[in-house]
Coordinates of C-alpha atoms and ligand atoms in Angstrom, one line a residue:
X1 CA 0.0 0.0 0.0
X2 CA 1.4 3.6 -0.8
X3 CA 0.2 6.9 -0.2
X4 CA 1.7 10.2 -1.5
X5 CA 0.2 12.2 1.0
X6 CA 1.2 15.5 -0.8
X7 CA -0.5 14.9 -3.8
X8 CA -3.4 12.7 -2.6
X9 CA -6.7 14.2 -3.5
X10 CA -8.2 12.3 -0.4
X11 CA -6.0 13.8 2.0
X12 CA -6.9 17.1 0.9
X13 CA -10.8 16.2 2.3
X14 CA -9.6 15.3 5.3
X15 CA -9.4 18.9 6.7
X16 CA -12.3 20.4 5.6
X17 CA -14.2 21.2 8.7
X18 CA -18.1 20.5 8.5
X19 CA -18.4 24.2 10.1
X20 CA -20.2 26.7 8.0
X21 CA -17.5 29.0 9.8
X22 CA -14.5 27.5 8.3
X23 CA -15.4 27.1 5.1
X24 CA -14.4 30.6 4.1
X25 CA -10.9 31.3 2.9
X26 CA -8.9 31.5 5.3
X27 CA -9.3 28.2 6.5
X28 CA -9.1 26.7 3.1
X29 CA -5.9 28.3 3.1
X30 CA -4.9 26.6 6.7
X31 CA -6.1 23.6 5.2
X32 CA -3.9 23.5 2.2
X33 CA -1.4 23.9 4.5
X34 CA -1.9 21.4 6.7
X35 CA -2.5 18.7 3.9
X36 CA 1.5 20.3 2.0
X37 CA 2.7 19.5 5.7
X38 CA 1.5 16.2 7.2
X39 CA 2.6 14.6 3.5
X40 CA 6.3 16.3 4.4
X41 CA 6.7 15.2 7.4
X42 CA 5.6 11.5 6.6
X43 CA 7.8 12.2 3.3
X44 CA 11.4 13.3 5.4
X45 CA 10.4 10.8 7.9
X46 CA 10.4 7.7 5.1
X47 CA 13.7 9.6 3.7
X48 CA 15.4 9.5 7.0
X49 CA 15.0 6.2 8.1
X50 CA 15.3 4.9 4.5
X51 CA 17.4 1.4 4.6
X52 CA 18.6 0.8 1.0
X53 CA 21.1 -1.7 0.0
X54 CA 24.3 0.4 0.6
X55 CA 22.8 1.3 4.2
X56 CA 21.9 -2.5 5.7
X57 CA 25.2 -2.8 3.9
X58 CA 27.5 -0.7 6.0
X59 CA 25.5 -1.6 9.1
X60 CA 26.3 -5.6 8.4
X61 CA 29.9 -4.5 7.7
X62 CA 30.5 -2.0 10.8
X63 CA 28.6 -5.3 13.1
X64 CA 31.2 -7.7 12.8
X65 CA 33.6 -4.8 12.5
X66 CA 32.5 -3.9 16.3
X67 CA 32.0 -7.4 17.0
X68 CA 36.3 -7.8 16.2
X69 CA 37.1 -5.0 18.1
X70 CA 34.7 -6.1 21.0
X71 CA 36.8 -9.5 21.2
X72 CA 39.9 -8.1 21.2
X73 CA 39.6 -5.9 24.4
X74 CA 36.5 -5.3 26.8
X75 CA 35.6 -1.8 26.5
X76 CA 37.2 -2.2 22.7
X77 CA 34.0 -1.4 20.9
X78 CA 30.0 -0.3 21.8
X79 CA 29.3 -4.3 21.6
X80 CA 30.6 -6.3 24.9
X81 CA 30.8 -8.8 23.1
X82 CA 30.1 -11.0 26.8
X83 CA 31.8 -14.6 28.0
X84 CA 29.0 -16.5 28.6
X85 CA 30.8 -19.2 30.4
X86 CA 29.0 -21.6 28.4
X87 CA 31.8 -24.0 26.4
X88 CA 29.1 -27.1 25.8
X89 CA 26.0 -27.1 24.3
X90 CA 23.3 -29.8 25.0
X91 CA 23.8 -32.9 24.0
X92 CA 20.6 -34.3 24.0
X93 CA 21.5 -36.7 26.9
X94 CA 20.8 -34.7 29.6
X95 CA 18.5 -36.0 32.3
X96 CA 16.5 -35.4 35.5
X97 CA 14.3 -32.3 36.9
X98 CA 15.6 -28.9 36.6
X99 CA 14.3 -25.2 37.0
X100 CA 14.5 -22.1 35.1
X101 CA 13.9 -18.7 36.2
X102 CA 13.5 -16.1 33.1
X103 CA 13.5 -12.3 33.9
X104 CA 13.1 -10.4 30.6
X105 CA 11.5 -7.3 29.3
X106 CA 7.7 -7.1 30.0
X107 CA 7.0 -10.9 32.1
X108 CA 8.8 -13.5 34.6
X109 CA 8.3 -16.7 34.1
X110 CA 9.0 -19.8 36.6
X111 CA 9.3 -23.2 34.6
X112 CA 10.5 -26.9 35.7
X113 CA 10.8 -29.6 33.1
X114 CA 12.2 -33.5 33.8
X115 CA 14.2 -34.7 30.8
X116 CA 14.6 -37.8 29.7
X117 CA 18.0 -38.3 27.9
X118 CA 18.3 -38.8 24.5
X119 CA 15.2 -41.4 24.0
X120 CA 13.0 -39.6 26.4
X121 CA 14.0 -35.9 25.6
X122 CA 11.1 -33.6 27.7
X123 CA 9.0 -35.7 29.7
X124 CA 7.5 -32.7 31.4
X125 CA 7.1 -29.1 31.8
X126 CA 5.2 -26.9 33.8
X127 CA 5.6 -22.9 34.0
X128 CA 4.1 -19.9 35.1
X129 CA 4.1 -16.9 34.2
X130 CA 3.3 -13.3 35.2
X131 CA 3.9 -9.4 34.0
X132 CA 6.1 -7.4 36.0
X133 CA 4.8 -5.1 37.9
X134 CA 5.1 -1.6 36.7
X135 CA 6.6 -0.3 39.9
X136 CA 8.8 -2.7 40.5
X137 CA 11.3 -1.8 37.8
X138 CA 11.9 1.6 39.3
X139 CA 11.9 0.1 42.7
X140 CA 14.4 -1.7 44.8
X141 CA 16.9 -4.7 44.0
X142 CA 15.5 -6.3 47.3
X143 CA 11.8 -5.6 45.9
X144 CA 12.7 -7.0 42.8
X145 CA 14.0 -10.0 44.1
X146 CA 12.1 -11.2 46.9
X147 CA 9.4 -11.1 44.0
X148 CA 11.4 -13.3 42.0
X149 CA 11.7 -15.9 45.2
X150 CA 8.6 -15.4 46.4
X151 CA 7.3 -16.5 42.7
X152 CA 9.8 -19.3 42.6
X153 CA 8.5 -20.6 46.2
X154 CA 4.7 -20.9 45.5
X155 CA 5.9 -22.4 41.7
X156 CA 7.9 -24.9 43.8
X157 CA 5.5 -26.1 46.0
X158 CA 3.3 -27.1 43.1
X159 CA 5.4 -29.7 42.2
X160 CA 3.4 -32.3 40.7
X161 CA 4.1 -36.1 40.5
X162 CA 5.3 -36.0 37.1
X163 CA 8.6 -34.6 38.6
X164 CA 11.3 -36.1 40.2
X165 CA 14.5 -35.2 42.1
X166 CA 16.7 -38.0 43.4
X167 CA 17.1 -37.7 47.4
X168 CA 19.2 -35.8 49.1
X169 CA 19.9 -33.2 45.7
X170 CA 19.2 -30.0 45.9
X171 CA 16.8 -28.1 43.5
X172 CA 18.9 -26.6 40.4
X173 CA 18.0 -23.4 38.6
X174 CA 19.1 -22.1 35.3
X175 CA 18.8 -18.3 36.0
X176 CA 18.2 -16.4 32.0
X177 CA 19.1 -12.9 33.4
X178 CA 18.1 -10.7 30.4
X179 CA 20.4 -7.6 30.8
X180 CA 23.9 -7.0 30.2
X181 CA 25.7 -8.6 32.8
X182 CA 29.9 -9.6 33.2
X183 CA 29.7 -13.0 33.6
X184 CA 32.3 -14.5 36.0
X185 CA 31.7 -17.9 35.8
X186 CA 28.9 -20.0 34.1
X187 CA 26.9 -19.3 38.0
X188 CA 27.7 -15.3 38.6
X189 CA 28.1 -12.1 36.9
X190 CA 27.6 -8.3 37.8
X191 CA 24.7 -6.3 36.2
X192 CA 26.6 -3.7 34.1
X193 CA 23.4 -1.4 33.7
X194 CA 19.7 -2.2 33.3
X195 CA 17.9 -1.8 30.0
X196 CA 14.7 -2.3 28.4
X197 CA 13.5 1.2 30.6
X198 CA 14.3 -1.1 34.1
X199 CA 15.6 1.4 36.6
X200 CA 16.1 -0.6 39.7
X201 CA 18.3 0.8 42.4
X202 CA 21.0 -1.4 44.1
X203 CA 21.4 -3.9 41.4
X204 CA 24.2 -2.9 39.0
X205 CA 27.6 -3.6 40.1
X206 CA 26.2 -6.1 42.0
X207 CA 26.3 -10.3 41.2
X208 CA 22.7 -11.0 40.4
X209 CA 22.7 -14.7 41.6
X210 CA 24.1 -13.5 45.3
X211 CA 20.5 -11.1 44.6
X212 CA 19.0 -13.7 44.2
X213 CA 20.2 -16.6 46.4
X214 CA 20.0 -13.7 49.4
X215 CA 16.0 -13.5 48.4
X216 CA 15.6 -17.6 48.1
X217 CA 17.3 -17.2 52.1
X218 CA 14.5 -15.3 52.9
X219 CA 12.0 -16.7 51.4
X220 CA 13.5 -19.8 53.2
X221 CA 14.0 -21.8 49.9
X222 CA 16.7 -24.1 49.7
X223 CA 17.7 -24.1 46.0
X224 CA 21.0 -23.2 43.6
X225 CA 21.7 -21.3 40.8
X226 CA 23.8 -23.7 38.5
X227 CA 23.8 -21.4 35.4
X228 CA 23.6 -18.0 34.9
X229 CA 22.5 -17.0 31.1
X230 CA 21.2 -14.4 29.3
X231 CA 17.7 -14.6 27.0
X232 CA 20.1 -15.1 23.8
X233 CA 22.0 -17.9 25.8
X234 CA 19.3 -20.1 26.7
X235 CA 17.8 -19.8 23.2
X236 CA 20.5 -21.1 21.5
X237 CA 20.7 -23.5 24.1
X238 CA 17.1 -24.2 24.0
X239 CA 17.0 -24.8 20.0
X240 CA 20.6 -26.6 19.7
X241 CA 18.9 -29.5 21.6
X242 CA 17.1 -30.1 18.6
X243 CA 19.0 -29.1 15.5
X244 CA 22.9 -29.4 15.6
X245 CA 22.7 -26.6 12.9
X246 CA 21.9 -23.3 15.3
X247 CA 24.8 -21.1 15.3
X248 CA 23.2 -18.2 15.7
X249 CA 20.3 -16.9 18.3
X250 CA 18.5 -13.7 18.3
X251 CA 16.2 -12.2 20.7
X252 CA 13.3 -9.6 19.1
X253 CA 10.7 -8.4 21.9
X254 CA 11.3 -5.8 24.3
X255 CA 14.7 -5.6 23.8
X256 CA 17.0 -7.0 21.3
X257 CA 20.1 -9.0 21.2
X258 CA 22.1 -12.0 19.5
X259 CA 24.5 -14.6 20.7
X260 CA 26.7 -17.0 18.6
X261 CA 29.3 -20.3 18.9
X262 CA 32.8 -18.8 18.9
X263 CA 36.2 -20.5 18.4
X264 CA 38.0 -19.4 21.4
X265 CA 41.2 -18.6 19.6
X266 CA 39.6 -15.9 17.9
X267 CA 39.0 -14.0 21.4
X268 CA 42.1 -12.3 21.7
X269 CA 40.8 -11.2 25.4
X270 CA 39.9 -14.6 26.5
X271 CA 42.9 -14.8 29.6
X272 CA 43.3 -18.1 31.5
X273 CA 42.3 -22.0 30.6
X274 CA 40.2 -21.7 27.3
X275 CA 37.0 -24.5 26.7
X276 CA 38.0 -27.8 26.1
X277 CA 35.4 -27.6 23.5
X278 CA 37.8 -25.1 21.4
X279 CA 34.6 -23.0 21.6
X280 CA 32.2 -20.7 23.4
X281 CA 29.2 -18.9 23.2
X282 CA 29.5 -14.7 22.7
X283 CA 26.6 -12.2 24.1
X284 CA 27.0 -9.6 21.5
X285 CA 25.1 -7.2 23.7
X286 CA 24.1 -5.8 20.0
X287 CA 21.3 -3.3 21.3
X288 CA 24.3 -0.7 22.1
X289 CA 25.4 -0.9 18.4
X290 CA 25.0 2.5 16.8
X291 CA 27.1 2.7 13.7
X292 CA 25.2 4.0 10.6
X293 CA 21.8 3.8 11.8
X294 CA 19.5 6.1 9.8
X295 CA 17.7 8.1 12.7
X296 CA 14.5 10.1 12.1
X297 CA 13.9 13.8 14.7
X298 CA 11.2 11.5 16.5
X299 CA 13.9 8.6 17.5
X300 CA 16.6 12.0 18.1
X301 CA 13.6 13.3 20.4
X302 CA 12.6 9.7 22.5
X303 CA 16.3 9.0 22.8
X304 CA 16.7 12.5 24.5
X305 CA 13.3 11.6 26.9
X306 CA 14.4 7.9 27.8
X307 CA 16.4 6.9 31.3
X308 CA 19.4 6.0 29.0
X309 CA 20.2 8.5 26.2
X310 CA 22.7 8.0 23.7
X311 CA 22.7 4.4 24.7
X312 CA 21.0 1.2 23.1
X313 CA 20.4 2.6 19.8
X314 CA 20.0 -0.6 18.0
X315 CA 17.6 -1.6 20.5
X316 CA 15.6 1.7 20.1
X317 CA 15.5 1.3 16.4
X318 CA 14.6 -1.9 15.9
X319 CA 12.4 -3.1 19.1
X320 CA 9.2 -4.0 20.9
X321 CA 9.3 -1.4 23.6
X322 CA 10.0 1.3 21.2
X323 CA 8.5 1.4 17.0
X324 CA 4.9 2.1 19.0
X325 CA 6.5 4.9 20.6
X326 CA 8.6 6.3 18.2
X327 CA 5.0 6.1 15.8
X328 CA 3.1 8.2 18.4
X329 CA 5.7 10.9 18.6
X330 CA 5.6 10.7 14.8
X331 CA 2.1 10.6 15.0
X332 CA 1.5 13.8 17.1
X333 CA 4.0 16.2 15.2
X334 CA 1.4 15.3 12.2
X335 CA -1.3 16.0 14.2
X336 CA 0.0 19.5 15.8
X337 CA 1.7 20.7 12.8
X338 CA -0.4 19.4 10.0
X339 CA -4.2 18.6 11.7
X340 CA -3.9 14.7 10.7
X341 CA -6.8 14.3 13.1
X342 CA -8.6 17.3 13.1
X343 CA -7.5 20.7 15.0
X344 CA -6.4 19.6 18.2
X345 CA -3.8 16.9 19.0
X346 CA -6.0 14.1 20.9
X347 CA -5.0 14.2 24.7
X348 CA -4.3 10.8 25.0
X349 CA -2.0 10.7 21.9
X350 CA 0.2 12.9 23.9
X351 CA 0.9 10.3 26.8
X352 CA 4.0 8.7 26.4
X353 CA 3.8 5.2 25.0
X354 CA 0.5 5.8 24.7
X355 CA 0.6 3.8 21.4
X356 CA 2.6 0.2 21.8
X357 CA 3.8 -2.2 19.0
X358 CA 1.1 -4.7 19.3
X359 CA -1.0 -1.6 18.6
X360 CA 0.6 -0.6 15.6
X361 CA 1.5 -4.1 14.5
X362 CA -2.7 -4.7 14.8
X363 CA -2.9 -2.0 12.5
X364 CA -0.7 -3.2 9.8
X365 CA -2.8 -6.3 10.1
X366 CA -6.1 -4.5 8.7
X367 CA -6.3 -5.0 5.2
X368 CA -10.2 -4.3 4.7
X369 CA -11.0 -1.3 2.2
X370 CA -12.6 1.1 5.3
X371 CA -9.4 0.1 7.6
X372 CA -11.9 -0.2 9.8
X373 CA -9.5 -2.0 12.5
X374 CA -7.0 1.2 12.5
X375 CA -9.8 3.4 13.4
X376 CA -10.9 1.6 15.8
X377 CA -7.6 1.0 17.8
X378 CA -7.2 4.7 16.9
X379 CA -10.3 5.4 18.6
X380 CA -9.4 2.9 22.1
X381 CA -5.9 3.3 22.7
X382 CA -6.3 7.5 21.8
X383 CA -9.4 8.4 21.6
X384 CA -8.9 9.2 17.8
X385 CA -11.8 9.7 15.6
X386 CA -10.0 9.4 12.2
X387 CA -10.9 9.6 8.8
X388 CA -9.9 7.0 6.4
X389 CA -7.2 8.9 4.2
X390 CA -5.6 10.0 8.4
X391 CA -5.5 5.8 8.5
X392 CA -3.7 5.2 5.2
X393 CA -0.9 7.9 6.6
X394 CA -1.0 5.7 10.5
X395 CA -0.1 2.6 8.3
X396 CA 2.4 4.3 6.1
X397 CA 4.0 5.8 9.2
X398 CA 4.0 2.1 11.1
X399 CA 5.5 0.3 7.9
X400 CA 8.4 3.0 7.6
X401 CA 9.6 2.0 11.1
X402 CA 9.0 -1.7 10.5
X403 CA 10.6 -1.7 7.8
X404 CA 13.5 0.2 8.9
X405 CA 13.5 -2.1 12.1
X406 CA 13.2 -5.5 10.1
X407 CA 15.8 -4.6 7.7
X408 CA 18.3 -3.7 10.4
X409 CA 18.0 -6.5 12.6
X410 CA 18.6 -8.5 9.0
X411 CA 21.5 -6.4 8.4
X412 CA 22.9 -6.8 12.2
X413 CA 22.4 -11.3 11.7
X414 CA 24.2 -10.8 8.1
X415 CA 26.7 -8.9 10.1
X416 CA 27.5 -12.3 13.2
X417 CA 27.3 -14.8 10.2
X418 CA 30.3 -12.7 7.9
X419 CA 32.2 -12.3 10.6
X420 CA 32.0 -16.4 11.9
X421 CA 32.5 -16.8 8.0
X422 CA 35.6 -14.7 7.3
X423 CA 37.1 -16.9 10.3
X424 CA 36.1 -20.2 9.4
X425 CA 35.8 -20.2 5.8
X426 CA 32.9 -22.6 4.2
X427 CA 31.4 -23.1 7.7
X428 CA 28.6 -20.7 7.6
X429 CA 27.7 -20.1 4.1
X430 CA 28.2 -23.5 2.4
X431 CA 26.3 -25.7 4.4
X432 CA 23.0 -25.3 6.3
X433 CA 23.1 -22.7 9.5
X434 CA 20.5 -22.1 11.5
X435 CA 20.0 -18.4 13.3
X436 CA 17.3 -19.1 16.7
X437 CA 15.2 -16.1 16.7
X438 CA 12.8 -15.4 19.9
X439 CA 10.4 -12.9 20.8
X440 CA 7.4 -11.4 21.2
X441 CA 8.3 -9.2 18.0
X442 CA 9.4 -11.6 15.5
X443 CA 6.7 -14.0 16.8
X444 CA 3.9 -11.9 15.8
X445 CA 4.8 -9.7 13.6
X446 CA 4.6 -11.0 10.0
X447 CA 5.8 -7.5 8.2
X448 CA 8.7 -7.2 10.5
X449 CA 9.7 -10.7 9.9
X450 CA 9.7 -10.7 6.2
X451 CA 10.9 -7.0 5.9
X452 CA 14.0 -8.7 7.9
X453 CA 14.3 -11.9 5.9
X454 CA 14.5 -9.7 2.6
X455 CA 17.4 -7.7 3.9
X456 CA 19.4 -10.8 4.5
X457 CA 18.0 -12.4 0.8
X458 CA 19.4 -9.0 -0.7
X459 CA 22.7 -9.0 1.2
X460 CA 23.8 -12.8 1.0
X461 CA 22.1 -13.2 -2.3
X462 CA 20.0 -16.1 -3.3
X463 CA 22.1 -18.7 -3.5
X464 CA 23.9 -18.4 -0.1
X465 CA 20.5 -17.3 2.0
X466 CA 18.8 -20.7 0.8
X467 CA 21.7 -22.3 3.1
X468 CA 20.9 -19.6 6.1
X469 CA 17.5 -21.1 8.0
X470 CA 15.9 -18.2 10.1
X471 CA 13.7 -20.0 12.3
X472 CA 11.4 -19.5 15.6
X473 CA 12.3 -21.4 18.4
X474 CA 9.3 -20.8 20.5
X475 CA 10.1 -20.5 24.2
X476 CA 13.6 -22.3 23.8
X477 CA 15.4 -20.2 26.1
X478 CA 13.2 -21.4 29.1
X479 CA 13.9 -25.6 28.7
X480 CA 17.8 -23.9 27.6
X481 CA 18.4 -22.4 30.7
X482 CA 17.0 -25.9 32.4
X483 CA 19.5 -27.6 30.0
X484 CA 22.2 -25.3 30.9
X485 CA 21.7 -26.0 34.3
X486 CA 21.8 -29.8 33.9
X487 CA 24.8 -29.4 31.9
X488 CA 26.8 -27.7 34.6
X489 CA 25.1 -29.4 37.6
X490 CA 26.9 -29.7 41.1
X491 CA 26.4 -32.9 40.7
X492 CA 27.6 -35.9 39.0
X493 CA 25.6 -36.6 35.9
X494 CA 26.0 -39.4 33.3
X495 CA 25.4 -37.3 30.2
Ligands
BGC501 C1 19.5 -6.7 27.0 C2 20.0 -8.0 26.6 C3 18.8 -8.9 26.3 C4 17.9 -8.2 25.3 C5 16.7 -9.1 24.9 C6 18.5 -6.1 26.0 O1 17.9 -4.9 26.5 O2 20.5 -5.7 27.2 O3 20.8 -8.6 27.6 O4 19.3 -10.1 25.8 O5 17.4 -7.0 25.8 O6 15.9 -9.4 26.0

């Protein structure tokens, strides 16, 4: 769908006011106006966050450059480029109950699943889940985590039958910790800073598992943290389990982020014994990449409002907790300076994050004639009464930023699997590689996943993206952090 809102004879009748009053010419005039500058604005903003070949191009390039110069020193580029800790991957033969605690963007989720070994795989799962509550990310650490424990205990004493824990063992947790945290070993590592508009006080600087084994103490729950991962981890933990192929894992919800195998000799700031494996798995940390990102005023402007400016631009370009937002302040600069809805800017249109992704993402789902869908979300989340050629601009202001966001995260995957390539020629390209993606955006957001699939078709070119699978692995980071756990269990295993 395209509309040139400068030239569009239908924009042009959505100003007329249905006031005898106004219909003399002065407001014709105003109106005229309005119509030149609402099509401008949605013009320059399409112009500015344009993402043409040569752009994704020079953001896949300046990726894997980053990613080198994150290797070679900490501090050496935006990306961290994180030690997970993790040297082994599942094998498949892993056995017995474990637990997984996942602390993300917008829920928490408590989860136990028994495995089987390789015949048996999953026996059973169980999980439960809840949203955060709002005041909770700006309260304490304590707060934080005594709600994590106290979850964890009531989940824990649910056990059903279907579990089992040989005597005398203690519960193990794999803890998926979704911020950027210094790991220091595969069970600890210090919260660098929060993310993902979390402003907890108390936490960074601080090991998260000590957090949290001081909240299981006083919850009185006698369990251990055996692995420590992030969302990206446990994903390509979760979906290596099943396909020996994943190389690659990508988170796209809230936040955003990727993880990849390494070979350890191409860490130049890997000190001390390196993996028997010869490899390990890297947290990019790839939301505070920044290089070459087309940025519109309205990204310029939320940057400026958010608790972290000037940091996690990826992330701000290209996920959940932000395209809604950056649309709205699109959204009410059309309004103010060019009447999209009328005189006034709608009241509620001015809150901040008034409008959210799965909004505009419901929008971009309406394909009747009417786009009777976007006025009616138009109408409950801003109490916008909107004609349909204001609807046809919404959309064409959503898909910009889609698009944009869909391409880049292409461009940032095209950017991990050059760099593994360039190291280990043949590896990557030639055969079949699998990139894990996760996430509430790339789950349900069907323009977003194929605007991001066509940037890595047009970058790798035909023949090589047939060999690069981008898949959904639905909720592996969950049974990967359970997996992770078993894996580096306290206790003797025979897997
Ligand atoms: C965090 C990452 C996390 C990602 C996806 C980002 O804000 O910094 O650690 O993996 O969100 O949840």
């Amino acid at each position: 769908m395209s509309v040139t809102a400068t030239t569009s004879p239908a924009v042009g009748t959505l100003y007329v006011s249905p006031s005898p009053r106004s219909r003399g010419m002065p407001r014709v005039t105003m109106t005229l106006r309005s119509v030149v500058s609402v099509g401008s604005i949605l013009t320059k903003l399409q112009q500015d966050c344009a993402t043409p070949l040569p752009v994704i191009r020079h953001v896949a390039d300046s990726m894997t450059a980053d990613m080198r110069a994150g290797l070679a020193v900490d501090g050496g580029s935006n990306l961290k480029m994180i030690l997970s800790y993790v040297d082994s991957l599942p094998s498949g033969n892993e056995k017995g109950l474990f637990y997984a605690l996942d602390l993300g963007g917008t829920n928490f989720r408590a989860l136990r699943v028994q495995l089987g070994g390789k015949e048996e795989r999953v026996v059973a799962t169980e999980f439960e889940q809840l949203s955060i509550p709002q005041e909770l990310m700006f309260g304490t650490s304590e707060e934080l985590f005594d709600f994590i424990a106290s979850t964890l205990a009531g989940f824990a004493e649910k056990e059903s039958k279907k579990f089992h824990l040989p005597h005398g063992r203690q519960r193990e947790i794999g803890f998926t910790f979704s911020f950027p945290v210094k790991q220091t070993s595969i069970d600890s590592g210090i919260l660098m800073k929060w993310t993902k508009g979390f402003a907890v006080s108390g936490t960074a600087g601080r090991d998260v598992v000590a957090c949290l084994n001081e909240a299981m103490e006083r919850q009185g729950l006698d369990m251990r943290v055996s692995a420590l991962v992030n969302d990206t981890v446990g994903t390509l933990a979760g979906a290596r389990y099943w396909d020996d192929d994943v190389m690659v894992a990508v988170i796209l919800g809230t936040g955003t982020n990727a993880c990849y195998v390494e070979r350890t000799d191409c860490i130049p700031k890997l000190q001390g014994p390196q993996s028997s494996s010869g490899r390990t798995i890297i947290n990019t940390e790839w939301g505070a990449f920044s290089d070459g990102i087309p940025l519109t005023v309205f990204d310029r402007d939320m940057d400026a409002a958010s608790i972290n400016p000037g940091e996690q631009i990826f992330e701000k370009t290209i996920s959940g907790m932000y395209l809604g937002e950056i649309a709205r302040r699109a959204l009410v600069t059309m309004a103010g300076e060019g009447s999209l809805f009328g005189r006034a800017v709608p009241n509620k249109l001015s809150t901040p994050f008034a409008l959210r992704t799965p909004d505009i993402c419901a929008m971009q789902q309406d394909n009747s004639d009417d786009l009777q869908a976007v006025g009616s979300i138009l109408h409950n989340v801003a109490g916008i009464e909107s004609s349909l050629s204001a609807r046809k601009i919404v959309l064409e202001v959503c898909d910009a930023l889609v698009k944009r966001g869909g391409r880049l995260a292409g461009a940032g995957i095209v950017g991990i699997l050059q760099k593994m390539e360039e190291d280990s020629r043949g590896t990557i390209f030639n055969k079949r590689t699998v990139v894990a993606m996760d996430g509430g955006l790339y789950e349900h957001y069907p323009q977003y996943r194929s605007y991001l699939q066509d940037a890595v078709t047009e970058l790798l070119g035909s023949e090589i993206s047939k060999n690069i699978v981008i898949e959904h692995s639905k909720d592996g980071s969950g049974i990967g952090a359970a997996l992770l756990a078993a894996t580096n269990s306290k206790y003797d295993h025979d897997f």
